[in-house]
Amino acid sequence: MTGSDAAAAHGAAAHGAAARGTDASAPVTLDSKLQNVLGGRTATALAKAFGVATVGDLLSHYPRRYARRGELTALSQLPVDENVTIVAEVLEVRERSMKARRGSILEVKISDGKGILTLTFFNQAWRSRELSPGVRGIFAGKVSDYRGNLQLAHPDYQLFDAESDAAPLDATAARRWAEAPIPIYPATGTVASWQVQKSIEILLDSLAAVPDPLPDDLREERGLLAHSAALEKIHRPQSDTDWDAARDTLRFTEAFVLQCALVQQHTVLRERRTTPRVPVPGGFLERFDAALSFRLTADQDTVGAEIARDIAQTAPMNRLVQGEVGSGKTVVALRAMLAVADSGGQAALLAPTEVLAGQHLRSIVATLGPDLAPDLMPVLLTGQLPVADRRRALLRMVSGQARIVIGTHALLGESVSFFDLGLVVVDEQHRFGVDQREALRLKGAIPPHVLVLTATPIPRTIAMTVFGDLDVSTIAMLPAGRAGIESFVVPLADKPTWALRVWDRLAEELALGRQAFVVCPAIAPKQPEEGETIEGATIDGGARPAGATPADAAAPTSVETLLEELKRKPALASARIAPLHGRMTSEQKDQTMRAFAAGEIDVLVATTVIEVGVDVANASAMVVMDADRFGVSQLHQLRGRVGRGGVPGLCLLVTTAESGSLARDRVEAVAATLDGFELAQVDLELRQEGDVLGSIQSGGRSSLRLLRVATDGDLIAEARAYAQRLIGGDPALRSVPPLQEAVRRRLDDSERASLSKG
Ligand code: ADP
Ligand code: MG
C-alpha cells in the first residue's frame, strides 16, 4: 500500500510480525493487548482512533467495503475515467509549486516499457523518498485526462522491495495482487485504512488458533466457517466469495454471542430473590381504583395485569412498557407503586429532567387526590432542591414515610437511601443508560422490581438486541376522546411566503383561548463551535441522525432570536410569550412550566426540554422550527405535547430542506403518520445504524459491527432462539468455553459491571 510513514512506524510490519508474535512468552490471543503485539506507538494511535485495546477489538474492526484494483492494463491503451492497475517502473520525479494556490505537486513519470503515464500527488513531496527512479511496483487508480495528458492522481501503489524483486514483473503474482479485494477500513484523519490493514495483518500472522465461539453442531447446521478462517477471510480475502462467506459467519456469530449475553443476563436476574408485592384488600390500590375518574383502556388493563403478576413473584420484575405519548403509562406505573405501598414498600420514579420530575410530582399528587396523597407522602428529590427541603426529603425516604419518591439523577446520589425500596420506575428509558438503571436498582437492600417506561416505540429487533434482558409490554391504544393531531410540513425551500402564515395560524389558535409551543433547535443565536452540541439536535442521545445537517449551513433558529422576533409580530402583539430552555435554572424552568400550565403564558418558545412528558391539556399548537434538524422519533415525541386534551392538536413542521433530500423525507414521514411504530421503523431505515443503538444504549464499544437491526431481524430472532435453547440446558455455557469467553468479551467493562449487579 502507499506511503512510507506507517511502514516505518510498524517497523517493516509484515516481516517483523511473525517474529514478534512468537518471541513473546505468551502466545497472542484475542485478549492480548495491542501494545504487546504492535508496539506502544501504534497501539496508542489505534486506541485513540477507534477505542480498541486488544487483539480481539482490532480484529473486529471489520472492513467497511472492498475495493478493486481492476484488471491489469497496458499503458498504451488506458481508458479514461476507469480504475486501472499498472505494473511499471519509475522514470522521473519532479516537484513543482502550484500556480494559483499554495502547495506543491509531485509528478512521477512511470513506464511499462511501452508507454508513459504521469502520477500526481498534491502536497505529498515526501513520496519522492520512496518513488525514486528505477523503483518498480504496481500502481492503481482512476485515469484522468488533464489537458490532453493521461494521469493518475493520488494512486494507490505497492512497490516491490528488495526481497520480492527476484520476480518483479511476474505476471501471475501481479494478477493475483490486482484481483484480490482490497479491504477498506473505517479510518480517521490520523489512522488511514491501510495502516489499519497493516496492523491487522500483523495480528493475523501472529495469532494463535482462535477457538470457535459457535457450538460445532450449530456451525455445521448453518454451514458457517470456522472462526479463524472467518477472521482471515474478512481481512485478507483472495476473492469476493471469501469475504462474503466470512461476513455471514461473523454476522451470525455477533448476533449469537450478543443474544447469549442477554439471555444469560435475563436468566441471572430471574434467579435473584426479592420481596413479592401484593395489594391488600381495602388498601391504597383499591382506594385509588375506586376514585379513578376514567376507565383504564384495555391495554392499560392488560399491561397492569402483567406487572401485577410480575411483582407478586419472588423473582424481580424487569419489564419495559412502551406506549405512545399520552397512552397513559404513568397511571399504569402509579398503580404498581400503590401495590408496592400496600405491601409496606416504597417506589422511586426516575425522571430525565427537573421539569419532568416536578410535573410528575404535581400530577401524581393531583391524581392521588386529597384522600390518598397525605398517606403516601410523595416527595421530590432533585439536584437543585434547597438544602432544608433536601434534608427533609431524605429523612422521609430513609424513614419510609414517603411511599413514593420522584426525582432526577439526584436519586442516584450516595447520600440517598431508602427504608424499603420495592420498585424502581424509570420514565423515558432512552434518556438513561443501563448504568443508571442499575445504580438505582442498587439502592434497595434487596433487588427491587424494575419498570421501564418509554414513549419511543422500539421495533422488535431493537428490543431484542438492546433490551434483551427486559420483558416487553406494549400499550398500543390511546384513551378514547383524544381529539388527535394534524401535522403539516411548511416547506420554506419551495414556499418561502408560508413563513408568515405560520404565525397567523398560531395567532388563530391563541384567539380560541388555546396555548402553543414553538420549538427551536438552539438556545442562542451563535453558530456552534465544532464539537459543541446544539441542544435540540443532539438531545436524542448525542447522535445526529444521518442527513440531519440541513442543506445550507445556515445557523439553526434559536430561542433567543425567535423570541424577540415573535414579540414584534403584530399578529402576536397581545400574546404572552416566554422562553424555556436548558440554560435556565431549574427554578426558572419550573416557574415557567407552572405559569404555562396555569394559562398565564400563551406561547412557550422552547428547546426540546419540552420533549418529554410535559402535559398541558390546553396546548393545541406546536411549531417546530428547522424540523429537519430533529430525528424522526424526536419530532413524534415533540408533537405528542399537543392534542392531549379534548382540543385537536396542530403541528407545523417548518423546514428549509429541499424536496427530495433525506432531511426533508424524514420531516415528511412524521407529517404523514401518527403511528409511532411505523415512524420508529422509518427512523431505523433513514438513520445510520450506530445512531439508532447509540441513542438507546449508553454507547461505548458495545455497538454492533456487522449486524444491522433494520435488516437482520430474522437472523437476530434465530440467534435468540438458539441462545435460549442452549442456555436453557446450560445456563453458565460450560459446554462451550470459547462462547463463555466471547460473551465476557462482548460486554465491555462498564456494561458488564452494571449488568452483573442486577
Ligand atoms: P404517557 O403515556 O404519555 O405518560 P400519561 O400517563 O401522562 O401518558 O397520560 C396522559 C393523560 O391521559 C393524563 O392526563 C392521564 O391522566 C390521562 N389518562 C390516562 N389513562 C387514561 C384513560 N384510560 N382514559 C382517559 N384518560 C387517561
Ligand atoms: Mg409520561
mmCIF file with all atom_site columns, N, CA, C and O and ligand atoms in Angstrom, residues 330 360 427-428, ligand 2:
data_model
loop_
_atom_site.group_PDB
_atom_site.id
_atom_site.type_symbol
_atom_site.label_atom_id
_atom_site.label_alt_id
_atom_site.label_comp_id
_atom_site.label_asym_id
_atom_site.label_entity_id
_atom_site.label_seq_id
_atom_site.pdbx_PDB_ins_code
_atom_site.Cartn_x
_atom_site.Cartn_y
_atom_site.Cartn_z
_atom_site.occupancy
_atom_site.B_iso_or_equiv
_atom_site.pdbx_formal_charge
_atom_site.auth_seq_id
_atom_site.auth_comp_id
_atom_site.auth_asym_id
_atom_site.auth_atom_id
_atom_site.pdbx_PDB_model_num
ATOM   1  N  N  . THR A 1 330 ? -48.212 6.478  32.793 1.00 0.00 ? 330 THR A N  1
ATOM   2  C  CA . THR A 1 330 ? -47.981 6.922  34.168 1.00 0.00 ? 330 THR A CA 1
ATOM   3  C  C  . THR A 1 330 ? -48.988 6.304  35.136 1.00 0.00 ? 330 THR A C  1
ATOM   4  O  O  . THR A 1 330 ? -48.626 5.891  36.228 1.00 0.00 ? 330 THR A O  1
ATOM   5  N  N  . HIS A 1 360 ? -44.258 15.447 37.244 1.00 0.00 ? 360 HIS A N  1
ATOM   6  C  CA . HIS A 1 360 ? -44.720 14.141 37.718 1.00 0.00 ? 360 HIS A CA 1
ATOM   7  C  C  . HIS A 1 360 ? -45.235 14.250 39.143 1.00 0.00 ? 360 HIS A C  1
ATOM   8  O  O  . HIS A 1 360 ? -46.265 13.678 39.489 1.00 0.00 ? 360 HIS A O  1
ATOM   9  N  N  . ASP A 1 427 ? -38.667 6.483  33.932 1.00 0.00 ? 427 ASP A N  1
ATOM   10 C  CA . ASP A 1 427 ? -39.507 7.067  32.892 1.00 0.00 ? 427 ASP A CA 1
ATOM   11 C  C  . ASP A 1 427 ? -38.640 7.504  31.725 1.00 0.00 ? 427 ASP A C  1
ATOM   12 O  O  . ASP A 1 427 ? -37.611 8.134  31.920 1.00 0.00 ? 427 ASP A O  1
ATOM   13 N  N  . GLU A 1 428 ? -39.075 7.178  30.516 1.00 0.00 ? 428 GLU A N  1
ATOM   14 C  CA . GLU A 1 428 ? -38.357 7.582  29.314 1.00 0.00 ? 428 GLU A CA 1
ATOM   15 C  C  . GLU A 1 428 ? -36.943 7.021  29.290 1.00 0.00 ? 428 GLU A C  1
ATOM   16 O  O  . GLU A 1 428 ? -35.966 7.729  29.350 1.00 0.00 ? 428 GLU A O  1
HETATM 17 MG MG . MG  B 2 .   ? -45.350 10.032 30.638 1.00 0.00 ? 2   MG  B MG 1
#
